[in-house]
Each structure stands twice: as structure tokens, then as C-alpha cells.
Amino acid sequence: MRIPKSWVPYIANKIIENLLKKDMIEMTVPKEQLLEEAEKLILDELMVEDRLNEEVRELLKKYEAEIERDKLDYRKLFEMTKQKLVKQRNLVL
Amino acid sequence: MMLSEEKITHTSHVLFNGLINKGLIKLKVEEQEVRREIKRSFIQALKIGEAIDEIVRRKLQSFSKKIIEGSPEWNVLYNKFFEEEEKKRFGR
């Protein structure tokens, strides 16, 4: 994640508070629940890259022997695999 | 900014769609206005986060005993000071 996880609660808080203050939305659930759900949505999206990195690491583990044997550049392979998945899945990192 | 403009816009869309699809909010104004406000607030919060980050890092650097960034001790203190600053600003 490119920002500390500890920022997420107040990002969510700030967004919801501003929307309420400006009378743009009406809550249909208690505020605590709304904040909790907003935090989850933001955190989940901000962790897309972390999950993708883990997936690429797992994928490349299967080719450890070949990477070692052919002295392939792990970093390069990692980036290429990652970019391929980003394109395939239309992810925004 | 620590997140790209594209990522901020995308995350704002995801948040808006999530809140609506889960039936957590009802709109009182045009959808576009709400989308814009989410993005604006997001950027504002990131800026505050960056400001707090700077204060906390300065505090850690001022210690006579140097603490290596990323070490368990650094992380514990960073989070502690970050929370303190957060509380000062948001009372949470």
C-alpha cells in the first residue's frame, strides 16, 4: 500500500463528514456502520497492488528453478508479469 | 501526493459505487456533485495525512538515540505518534 493503513479511517471519516456537512447524502444505516463500510471499501481498493504483488510472487515461485538455472532477472520478470496482469484485469494501481 | 490522480479518482468511484450499491446512503444532490466531493475530500485527507507524517518523522528524527526507519521500534513509535496527532486533529 502506498499510504499507511492508519490513514484510512480518517480518509473515510473526512469524506463522510464532508458529505454530511454539505447535506449531500442521507445515511440509511448508523454512522458507525457507514464509516466502517467506507473504510473497508477504501482499504480494499488501496490494497489491490499488495494482493497483486503477492500473486505475482506466488506465480514466480513455480519457476524458481528455471529462474535460478537460466540466471533470469527476477525483478524484470516480476514487473513484466505484474504489468501483464494489470492490463488483463484493467487494474488501477 | 502519495497516490496518483488516477488512483484517487478510481478509489473515489469504487467508494461511491460501494456506498450506493450496499444501500448505505441516499443522495440528496446530483450524483456528479457527490462524486466530486468524495474526490475533493479524499485529496484533502491525503494532504493532512502527509502533514501528520511529516510531523511524526521530524519528532522521530529529533531523538538523541537514532532509530532506524522501518525497524520494529520505529514502527511502534511512528504509529503511536501518528495516532496522537490524529487524535489532536480528529478527536478519534
PDB file of N, CA and C in Angstrom, chain B:
ATOM      1  N   MET B   1       1.873  14.144  -3.919  1.00  0.00           N
ATOM      2  CA  MET B   1       0.818  13.277  -3.375  1.00  0.00           C
ATOM      3  C   MET B   1       1.274  11.819  -3.469  1.00  0.00           C
ATOM      4  N   MET B   2       0.986  11.058  -2.428  1.00  0.00           N
ATOM      5  CA  MET B   2       1.471   9.676  -2.406  1.00  0.00           C
ATOM      6  C   MET B   2       0.658   8.728  -3.292  1.00  0.00           C
ATOM      7  N   LEU B   3      -0.503   9.167  -3.740  1.00  0.00           N
ATOM      8  CA  LEU B   3      -1.290   8.351  -4.672  1.00  0.00           C
ATOM      9  C   LEU B   3      -1.448   9.139  -5.965  1.00  0.00           C
ATOM     10  N   SER B   4      -1.495   8.408  -7.091  1.00  0.00           N
ATOM     11  CA  SER B   4      -1.648   9.111  -8.362  1.00  0.00           C
ATOM     12  C   SER B   4      -3.073   9.660  -8.484  1.00  0.00           C
ATOM     13  N   GLU B   5      -3.216  10.652  -9.337  1.00  0.00           N
ATOM     14  CA  GLU B   5      -4.533  11.253  -9.592  1.00  0.00           C
ATOM     15  C   GLU B   5      -5.508  10.160 -10.064  1.00  0.00           C
ATOM     16  N   GLU B   6      -4.987   9.275 -10.911  1.00  0.00           N
ATOM     17  CA  GLU B   6      -5.820   8.194 -11.453  1.00  0.00           C
ATOM     18  C   GLU B   6      -6.316   7.261 -10.339  1.00  0.00           C
ATOM     19  N   LYS B   7      -5.407   6.965  -9.403  1.00  0.00           N
ATOM     20  CA  LYS B   7      -5.777   6.061  -8.304  1.00  0.00           C
ATOM     21  C   LYS B   7      -6.793   6.734  -7.375  1.00  0.00           C
ATOM     22  N   ILE B   8      -6.623   8.024  -7.147  1.00  0.00           N
ATOM     23  CA  ILE B   8      -7.565   8.755  -6.288  1.00  0.00           C
ATOM     24  C   ILE B   8      -8.947   8.766  -6.940  1.00  0.00           C
ATOM     25  N   THR B   9      -8.968   9.057  -8.241  1.00  0.00           N
ATOM     26  CA  THR B   9     -10.252   9.088  -8.964  1.00  0.00           C
ATOM     27  C   THR B   9     -10.906   7.708  -8.918  1.00  0.00           C
ATOM     28  N   HIS B  10     -10.110   6.681  -9.195  1.00  0.00           N
ATOM     29  CA  HIS B  10     -10.647   5.320  -9.231  1.00  0.00           C
ATOM     30  C   HIS B  10     -11.181   4.912  -7.858  1.00  0.00           C
ATOM     31  N   THR B  11     -10.398   5.174  -6.817  1.00  0.00           N
ATOM     32  CA  THR B  11     -10.828   4.788  -5.456  1.00  0.00           C
ATOM     33  C   THR B  11     -12.096   5.548  -5.069  1.00  0.00           C
ATOM     34  N   SER B  12     -12.172   6.803  -5.486  1.00  0.00           N
ATOM     35  CA  SER B  12     -13.385   7.587  -5.205  1.00  0.00           C
ATOM     36  C   SER B  12     -14.605   6.949  -5.879  1.00  0.00           C
ATOM     37  N   HIS B  13     -14.425   6.476  -7.117  1.00  0.00           N
ATOM     38  CA  HIS B  13     -15.524   5.806  -7.835  1.00  0.00           C
ATOM     39  C   HIS B  13     -15.938   4.528  -7.109  1.00  0.00           C
ATOM     40  N   VAL B  14     -14.918   3.760  -6.704  1.00  0.00           N
ATOM     41  CA  VAL B  14     -15.185   2.495  -6.016  1.00  0.00           C
ATOM     42  C   VAL B  14     -15.968   2.765  -4.726  1.00  0.00           C
ATOM     43  N   LEU B  15     -15.555   3.799  -4.004  1.00  0.00           N
ATOM     44  CA  LEU B  15     -16.234   4.141  -2.750  1.00  0.00           C
ATOM     45  C   LEU B  15     -17.680   4.561  -3.021  1.00  0.00           C
ATOM     46  N   PHE B  16     -17.860   5.450  -3.982  1.00  0.00           N
ATOM     47  CA  PHE B  16     -19.207   5.922  -4.302  1.00  0.00           C
ATOM     48  C   PHE B  16     -20.107   4.745  -4.688  1.00  0.00           C
ATOM     49  N   ASN B  17     -19.622   3.939  -5.632  1.00  0.00           N
ATOM     50  CA  ASN B  17     -20.424   2.797  -6.100  1.00  0.00           C
ATOM     51  C   ASN B  17     -20.728   1.822  -4.961  1.00  0.00           C
ATOM     52  N   GLY B  18     -19.735   1.589  -4.107  1.00  0.00           N
ATOM     53  CA  GLY B  18     -19.924   0.676  -2.978  1.00  0.00           C
ATOM     54  C   GLY B  18     -20.986   1.183  -2.020  1.00  0.00           C
ATOM     55  N   LEU B  19     -20.916   2.458  -1.692  1.00  0.00           N
ATOM     56  CA  LEU B  19     -21.885   3.027  -0.740  1.00  0.00           C
ATOM     57  C   LEU B  19     -23.309   2.974  -1.298  1.00  0.00           C
ATOM     58  N   ILE B  20     -23.422   3.223  -2.600  1.00  0.00           N
ATOM     59  CA  ILE B  20     -24.750   3.199  -3.234  1.00  0.00           C
ATOM     60  C   ILE B  20     -25.253   1.759  -3.373  1.00  0.00           C
ATOM     61  N   ASN B  21     -24.401   0.889  -3.911  1.00  0.00           N
ATOM     62  CA  ASN B  21     -24.822  -0.499  -4.141  1.00  0.00           C
ATOM     63  C   ASN B  21     -25.166  -1.248  -2.863  1.00  0.00           C
ATOM     64  N   LYS B  22     -24.492  -0.877  -1.774  1.00  0.00           N
ATOM     65  CA  LYS B  22     -24.793  -1.538  -0.495  1.00  0.00           C
ATOM     66  C   LYS B  22     -25.963  -0.864   0.220  1.00  0.00           C
ATOM     67  N   GLY B  23     -26.511   0.166  -0.395  1.00  0.00           N
ATOM     68  CA  GLY B  23     -27.675   0.846   0.175  1.00  0.00           C
ATOM     69  C   GLY B  23     -27.360   1.587   1.469  1.00  0.00           C
ATOM     70  N   LEU B  24     -26.126   2.091   1.603  1.00  0.00           N
ATOM     71  CA  LEU B  24     -25.723   2.740   2.857  1.00  0.00           C
ATOM     72  C   LEU B  24     -26.070   4.230   2.885  1.00  0.00           C
ATOM     73  N   ILE B  25     -26.216   4.799   1.702  1.00  0.00           N
ATOM     74  CA  ILE B  25     -26.545   6.237   1.627  1.00  0.00           C
ATOM     75  C   ILE B  25     -27.609   6.480   0.545  1.00  0.00           C
ATOM     76  N   LYS B  26     -28.292   7.614   0.691  1.00  0.00           N
ATOM     77  CA  LYS B  26     -29.200   8.092  -0.356  1.00  0.00           C
ATOM     78  C   LYS B  26     -28.703   9.464  -0.755  1.00  0.00           C
ATOM     79  N   LEU B  27     -28.756   9.763  -2.029  1.00  0.00           N
ATOM     80  CA  LEU B  27     -28.248  11.055  -2.485  1.00  0.00           C
ATOM     81  C   LEU B  27     -29.304  12.146  -2.334  1.00  0.00           C
ATOM     82  N   LYS B  28     -28.845  13.335  -1.911  1.00  0.00           N
ATOM     83  CA  LYS B  28     -29.754  14.469  -1.788  1.00  0.00           C
ATOM     84  C   LYS B  28     -29.467  15.501  -2.876  1.00  0.00           C
ATOM     85  N   VAL B  29     -28.374  15.271  -3.603  1.00  0.00           N
ATOM     86  CA  VAL B  29     -27.999  16.169  -4.708  1.00  0.00           C
ATOM     87  C   VAL B  29     -27.599  15.306  -5.913  1.00  0.00           C
ATOM     88  N   GLU B  30     -27.216  15.949  -6.987  1.00  0.00           N
ATOM     89  CA  GLU B  30     -26.810  15.216  -8.195  1.00  0.00           C
ATOM     90  C   GLU B  30     -25.619  14.294  -7.927  1.00  0.00           C
ATOM     91  N   GLU B  31     -25.632  13.148  -8.592  1.00  0.00           N
ATOM     92  CA  GLU B  31     -24.571  12.150  -8.432  1.00  0.00           C
ATOM     93  C   GLU B  31     -23.175  12.753  -8.675  1.00  0.00           C
ATOM     94  N   GLN B  32     -23.091  13.564  -9.711  1.00  0.00           N
ATOM     95  CA  GLN B  32     -21.793  14.161 -10.060  1.00  0.00           C
ATOM     96  C   GLN B  32     -21.219  15.013  -8.934  1.00  0.00           C
ATOM     97  N   GLU B  33     -22.119  15.716  -8.258  1.00  0.00           N
ATOM     98  CA  GLU B  33     -21.680  16.579  -7.145  1.00  0.00           C
ATOM     99  C   GLU B  33     -21.082  15.750  -6.026  1.00  0.00           C
ATOM    100  N   VAL B  34     -21.741  14.630  -5.737  1.00  0.00           N
ATOM    101  CA  VAL B  34     -21.260  13.750  -4.661  1.00  0.00           C
ATOM    102  C   VAL B  34     -19.918  13.146  -5.055  1.00  0.00           C
ATOM    103  N   ARG B  35     -19.824  12.687  -6.295  1.00  0.00           N
ATOM    104  CA  ARG B  35     -18.560  12.104  -6.775  1.00  0.00           C
ATOM    105  C   ARG B  35     -17.416  13.128  -6.642  1.00  0.00           C
ATOM    106  N   ARG B  36     -17.706  14.349  -7.030  1.00  0.00           N
ATOM    107  CA  ARG B  36     -16.680  15.400  -6.960  1.00  0.00           C
ATOM    108  C   ARG B  36     -16.265  15.679  -5.510  1.00  0.00           C
ATOM    109  N   GLU B  37     -17.270  15.699  -4.618  1.00  0.00           N
ATOM    110  CA  GLU B  37     -16.979  15.985  -3.218  1.00  0.00           C
ATOM    111  C   GLU B  37     -16.154  14.856  -2.599  1.00  0.00           C
ATOM    112  N   ILE B  38     -16.439  13.610  -2.966  1.00  0.00           N
ATOM    113  CA  ILE B  38     -15.668  12.474  -2.442  1.00  0.00           C
ATOM    114  C   ILE B  38     -14.207  12.641  -2.845  1.00  0.00           C
ATOM    115  N   LYS B  39     -13.975  12.943  -4.099  1.00  0.00           N
ATOM    116  CA  LYS B  39     -12.594  13.085  -4.583  1.00  0.00           C
ATOM    117  C   LYS B  39     -11.896  14.269  -3.887  1.00  0.00           C
ATOM    118  N   ARG B  40     -12.610  15.370  -3.762  1.00  0.00           N
ATOM    119  CA  ARG B  40     -12.036  16.551  -3.139  1.00  0.00           C
ATOM    120  C   ARG B  40     -11.651  16.258  -1.678  1.00  0.00           C
ATOM    121  N   SER B  41     -12.568  15.597  -0.950  1.00  0.00           N
ATOM    122  CA  SER B  41     -12.309  15.261   0.456  1.00  0.00           C
ATOM    123  C   SER B  41     -11.160  14.267   0.573  1.00  0.00           C
ATOM    124  N   PHE B  42     -11.098  13.358  -0.361  1.00  0.00           N
ATOM    125  CA  PHE B  42     -10.034  12.346  -0.385  1.00  0.00           C
ATOM    126  C   PHE B  42      -8.670  13.060  -0.489  1.00  0.00           C
ATOM    127  N   ILE B  43      -8.570  13.981  -1.419  1.00  0.00           N
ATOM    128  CA  ILE B  43      -7.309  14.706  -1.624  1.00  0.00           C
ATOM    129  C   ILE B  43      -6.959  15.521  -0.369  1.00  0.00           C
ATOM    130  N   GLN B  44      -7.974  16.145   0.197  1.00  0.00           N
ATOM    131  CA  GLN B  44      -7.783  16.948   1.413  1.00  0.00           C
ATOM    132  C   GLN B  44      -7.253  16.062   2.554  1.00  0.00           C
ATOM    133  N   ALA B  45      -7.852  14.871   2.711  1.00  0.00           N
ATOM    134  CA  ALA B  45      -7.420  13.959   3.775  1.00  0.00           C
ATOM    135  C   ALA B  45      -5.992  13.467   3.531  1.00  0.00           C
ATOM    136  N   LEU B  46      -5.655  13.212   2.282  1.00  0.00           N
ATOM    137  CA  LEU B  46      -4.295  12.758   1.977  1.00  0.00           C
ATOM    138  C   LEU B  46      -3.281  13.835   2.340  1.00  0.00           C
ATOM    139  N   LYS B  47      -3.649  15.068   2.082  1.00  0.00           N
ATOM    140  CA  LYS B  47      -2.741  16.175   2.400  1.00  0.00           C
ATOM    141  C   LYS B  47      -2.528  16.265   3.907  1.00  0.00           C
ATOM    142  N   ILE B  48      -3.612  16.085   4.680  1.00  0.00           N
ATOM    143  CA  ILE B  48      -3.490  16.109   6.138  1.00  0.00           C
ATOM    144  C   ILE B  48      -2.607  14.938   6.589  1.00  0.00           C
ATOM    145  N   GLY B  49      -2.837  13.780   5.978  1.00  0.00           N
ATOM    146  CA  GLY B  49      -2.026  12.599   6.294  1.00  0.00           C
ATOM    147  C   GLY B  49      -0.556  12.871   6.063  1.00  0.00           C
ATOM    148  N   GLU B  50      -0.274  13.536   4.964  1.00  0.00           N
ATOM    149  CA  GLU B  50       1.125  13.852   4.644  1.00  0.00           C
ATOM    150  C   GLU B  50       1.704  14.837   5.654  1.00  0.00           C
ATOM    151  N   ALA B  51       0.869  15.767   6.088  1.00  0.00           N
ATOM    152  CA  ALA B  51       1.332  16.751   7.073  1.00  0.00           C
ATOM    153  C   ALA B  51       1.640  16.060   8.409  1.00  0.00           C
ATOM    154  N   ILE B  52       0.757  15.144   8.814  1.00  0.00           N
ATOM    155  CA  ILE B  52       0.972  14.413  10.072  1.00  0.00           C
ATOM    156  C   ILE B  52       2.241  13.563   9.939  1.00  0.00           C
ATOM    157  N   ASP B  53       2.376  12.913   8.815  1.00  0.00           N
ATOM    158  CA  ASP B  53       3.553  12.068   8.553  1.00  0.00           C
ATOM    159  C   ASP B  53       4.841  12.882   8.744  1.00  0.00           C
ATOM    160  N   GLU B  54       4.813  14.096   8.240  1.00  0.00           N
ATOM    161  CA  GLU B  54       5.992  14.955   8.338  1.00  0.00           C
ATOM    162  C   GLU B  54       6.297  15.310   9.799  1.00  0.00           C
ATOM    163  N   ILE B  55       5.244  15.653  10.543  1.00  0.00           N
ATOM    164  CA  ILE B  55       5.418  16.000  11.963  1.00  0.00           C
ATOM    165  C   ILE B  55       6.011  14.808  12.720  1.00  0.00           C
ATOM    166  N   VAL B  56       5.429  13.623  12.468  1.00  0.00           N
ATOM    167  CA  VAL B  56       5.868  12.424  13.181  1.00  0.00           C
ATOM    168  C   VAL B  56       7.318  12.082  12.833  1.00  0.00           C
ATOM    169  N   ARG B  57       7.662  12.183  11.562  1.00  0.00           N
ATOM    170  CA  ARG B  57       9.044  11.886  11.147  1.00  0.00           C
ATOM    171  C   ARG B  57      10.024  12.867  11.789  1.00  0.00           C
ATOM    172  N   ARG B  58       9.632  14.128  11.851  1.00  0.00           N
ATOM    173  CA  ARG B  58      10.501  15.142  12.463  1.00  0.00           C
ATOM    174  C   ARG B  58      10.720  14.828  13.943  1.00  0.00           C
ATOM    175  N   LYS B  59       9.620  14.421  14.614  1.00  0.00           N
ATOM    176  CA  LYS B  59       9.688  14.066  16.020  1.00  0.00           C
ATOM    177  C   LYS B  59      10.675  12.905  16.217  1.00  0.00           C
ATOM    178  N   LEU B  60      10.548  11.891  15.353  1.00  0.00           N
ATOM    179  CA  LEU B  60      11.415  10.709  15.475  1.00  0.00           C
ATOM    180  C   LEU B  60      12.882  11.060  15.202  1.00  0.00           C
ATOM    181  N   GLN B  61      13.090  11.982  14.270  1.00  0.00           N
ATOM    182  CA  GLN B  61      14.458  12.373  13.940  1.00  0.00           C
ATOM    183  C   GLN B  61      15.103  13.189  15.056  1.00  0.00           C
ATOM    184  N   SER B  62      14.253  13.828  15.880  1.00  0.00           N
ATOM    185  CA  SER B  62      14.788  14.700  16.924  1.00  0.00           C
ATOM    186  C   SER B  62      15.310  13.905  18.125  1.00  0.00           C
ATOM    187  N   PHE B  63      15.027  12.617  18.162  1.00  0.00           N
ATOM    188  CA  PHE B  63      15.508  11.790  19.285  1.00  0.00           C
ATOM    189  C   PHE B  63      17.027  11.747  19.289  1.00  0.00           C
ATOM    190  N   SER B  64      17.597  11.806  20.495  1.00  0.00           N
ATOM    191  CA  SER B  64      19.069  11.736  20.554  1.00  0.00           C
ATOM    192  C   SER B  64      19.530  10.343  20.131  1.00  0.00           C
ATOM    193  N   LYS B  65      18.740   9.328  20.490  1.00  0.00           N
ATOM    194  CA  LYS B  65      19.071   7.970  20.057  1.00  0.00           C
ATOM    195  C   LYS B  65      18.478   7.777  18.655  1.00  0.00           C
ATOM    196  N   LYS B  66      19.329   7.483  17.687  1.00  0.00           N
ATOM    197  CA  LYS B  66      18.833   7.332  16.315  1.00  0.00           C
ATOM    198  C   LYS B  66      18.109   6.002  16.147  1.00  0.00           C
ATOM    199  N   ILE B  67      16.926   6.064  15.591  1.00  0.00           N
ATOM    200  CA  ILE B  67      16.145   4.834  15.380  1.00  0.00           C
ATOM    201  C   ILE B  67      16.050   4.586  13.875  1.00  0.00           C
ATOM    202  N   ILE B  68      16.358   3.387  13.477  1.00  0.00           N
ATOM    203  CA  ILE B  68      16.353   3.076  12.045  1.00  0.00           C
ATOM    204  C   ILE B  68      14.916   2.978  11.525  1.00  0.00           C
ATOM    205  N   GLU B  69      14.666   3.723  10.429  1.00  0.00           N
ATOM    206  CA  GLU B  69      13.321   3.707   9.838  1.00  0.00           C
ATOM    207  C   GLU B  69      12.957   2.291   9.400  1.00  0.00           C
ATOM    208  N   GLY B  70      11.756   1.870   9.729  1.00  0.00           N
ATOM    209  CA  GLY B  70      11.282   0.540   9.342  1.00  0.00           C
ATOM    210  C   GLY B  70      11.582  -0.517  10.391  1.00  0.00           C
ATOM    211  N   SER B  71      12.397  -0.178  11.399  1.00  0.00           N
ATOM    212  CA  SER B  71      12.682  -1.167  12.452  1.00  0.00           C
ATOM    213  C   SER B  71      11.432  -1.296  13.326  1.00  0.00           C
ATOM    214  N   PRO B  72      11.299  -2.437  14.065  1.00  0.00           N
ATOM    215  CA  PRO B  72      10.090  -2.587  14.903  1.00  0.00           C
ATOM    216  C   PRO B  72       9.883  -1.403  15.843  1.00  0.00           C
ATOM    217  N   GLU B  73      10.983  -0.912  16.422  1.00  0.00           N
ATOM    218  CA  GLU B  73      10.883   0.224  17.357  1.00  0.00           C
ATOM    219  C   GLU B  73      10.356   1.476  16.641  1.00  0.00           C
ATOM    220  N   TRP B  74      10.892   1.700  15.432  1.00  0.00           N
ATOM    221  CA  TRP B  74      10.472   2.860  14.636  1.00  0.00           C
ATOM    222  C   TRP B  74       8.980   2.765  14.319  1.00  0.00           C
ATOM    223  N   ASN B  75       8.553   1.561  13.903  1.00  0.00           N
ATOM    224  CA  ASN B  75       7.145   1.367  13.536  1.00  0.00           C
ATOM    225  C   ASN B  75       6.204   1.617  14.711  1.00  0.00           C
ATOM    226  N   VAL B  76       6.614   1.085  15.882  1.00  0.00           N
ATOM    227  CA  VAL B  76       5.765   1.255  17.073  1.00  0.00           C
ATOM    228  C   VAL B  76       5.631   2.745  17.408  1.00  0.00           C
ATOM    229  N   LEU B  77       6.776   3.442  17.413  1.00  0.00           N
ATOM    230  CA  LEU B  77       6.746   4.869  17.754  1.00  0.00           C
ATOM    231  C   LEU B  77       6.013   5.686  16.690  1.00  0.00           C
ATOM    232  N   TYR B  78       6.260   5.337  15.415  1.00  0.00           N
ATOM    233  CA  TYR B  78       5.595   6.061  14.321  1.00  0.00           C
ATOM    234  C   TYR B  78       4.069   5.971  14.509  1.00  0.00           C
ATOM    235  N   ASN B  79       3.587   4.726  14.720  1.00  0.00           N
ATOM    236  CA  ASN B  79       2.138   4.539  14.860  1.00  0.00           C
ATOM    237  C   ASN B  79       1.592   5.265  16.094  1.00  0.00           C
ATOM    238  N   LYS B  80       2.366   5.231  17.190  1.00  0.00           N
ATOM    239  CA  LYS B  80       1.936   5.878  18.434  1.00  0.00           C
ATOM    240  C   LYS B  80       1.802   7.393  18.207  1.00  0.00           C
ATOM    241  N   PHE B  81       2.840   7.998  17.654  1.00  0.00           N
ATOM    242  CA  PHE B  81       2.819   9.453  17.430  1.00  0.00           C
ATOM    243  C   PHE B  81       1.776   9.839  16.381  1.00  0.00           C
ATOM    244  N   PHE B  82       1.634   8.970  15.377  1.00  0.00           N
ATOM    245  CA  PHE B  82       0.650   9.242  14.327  1.00  0.00           C
ATOM    246  C   PHE B  82      -0.757   9.300  14.949  1.00  0.00           C
ATOM    247  N   GLU B  83      -1.034   8.304  15.795  1.00  0.00           N
ATOM    248  CA  GLU B  83      -2.353   8.262  16.445  1.00  0.00           C
ATOM    249  C   GLU B  83      -2.566   9.490  17.331  1.00  0.00           C
ATOM    250  N   GLU B  84      -1.503   9.899  18.019  1.00  0.00           N
ATOM    251  CA  GLU B  84      -1.620  11.081  18.880  1.00  0.00           C
ATOM    252  C   GLU B  84      -1.976  12.320  18.045  1.00  0.00           C
ATOM    253  N   GLU B  85      -1.288  12.477  16.947  1.00  0.00           N
ATOM    254  CA  GLU B  85      -1.555  13.631  16.069  1.00  0.00           C
ATOM    255  C   GLU B  85      -2.959  13.558  15.475  1.00  0.00           C
ATOM    256  N   GLU B  86      -3.329  12.329  15.110  1.00  0.00           N
ATOM    257  CA  GLU B  86      -4.672  12.102  14.550  1.00  0.00           C
ATOM    258  C   GLU B  86      -5.728  12.549  15.567  1.00  0.00           C
ATOM    259  N   LYS B  87      -5.522  12.112  16.829  1.00  0.00           N
ATOM    260  CA  LYS B  87      -6.475  12.452  17.906  1.00  0.00           C
ATOM    261  C   LYS B  87      -6.563  13.954  18.088  1.00  0.00           C
ATOM    262  N   LYS B  88      -5.394  14.612  18.034  1.00  0.00           N
ATOM    263  CA  LYS B  88      -5.370  16.065  18.189  1.00  0.00           C
ATOM    264  C   LYS B  88      -6.262  16.719  17.136  1.00  0.00           C
ATOM    265  N   ARG B  89      -6.193  16.179  15.927  1.00  0.00           N
ATOM    266  CA  ARG B  89      -6.949  16.789  14.827  1.00  0.00           C
ATOM    267  C   ARG B  89      -8.393  16.338  14.745  1.00  0.00           C
ATOM    268  N   PHE B  90      -8.598  15.027  14.972  1.00  0.00           N
ATOM    269  CA  PHE B  90      -9.942  14.491  14.747  1.00  0.00           C
ATOM    270  C   PHE B  90     -10.664  14.034  15.999  1.00  0.00           C
ATOM    271  N   GLY B  91      -9.935  14.001  17.108  1.00  0.00           N
ATOM    272  CA  GLY B  91     -10.548  13.555  18.346  1.00  0.00           C
ATOM    273  C   GLY B  91     -11.024  12.121  18.298  1.00  0.00           C
ATOM    274  N   ARG B  92     -10.362  11.268  17.443  1.00  0.00           N
ATOM    275  CA  ARG B  92     -10.745   9.848  17.428  1.00  0.00           C
ATOM    276  C   ARG B  92      -9.616   8.979  17.950  1.00  0.00           C
TER     277      ARG B  92
END
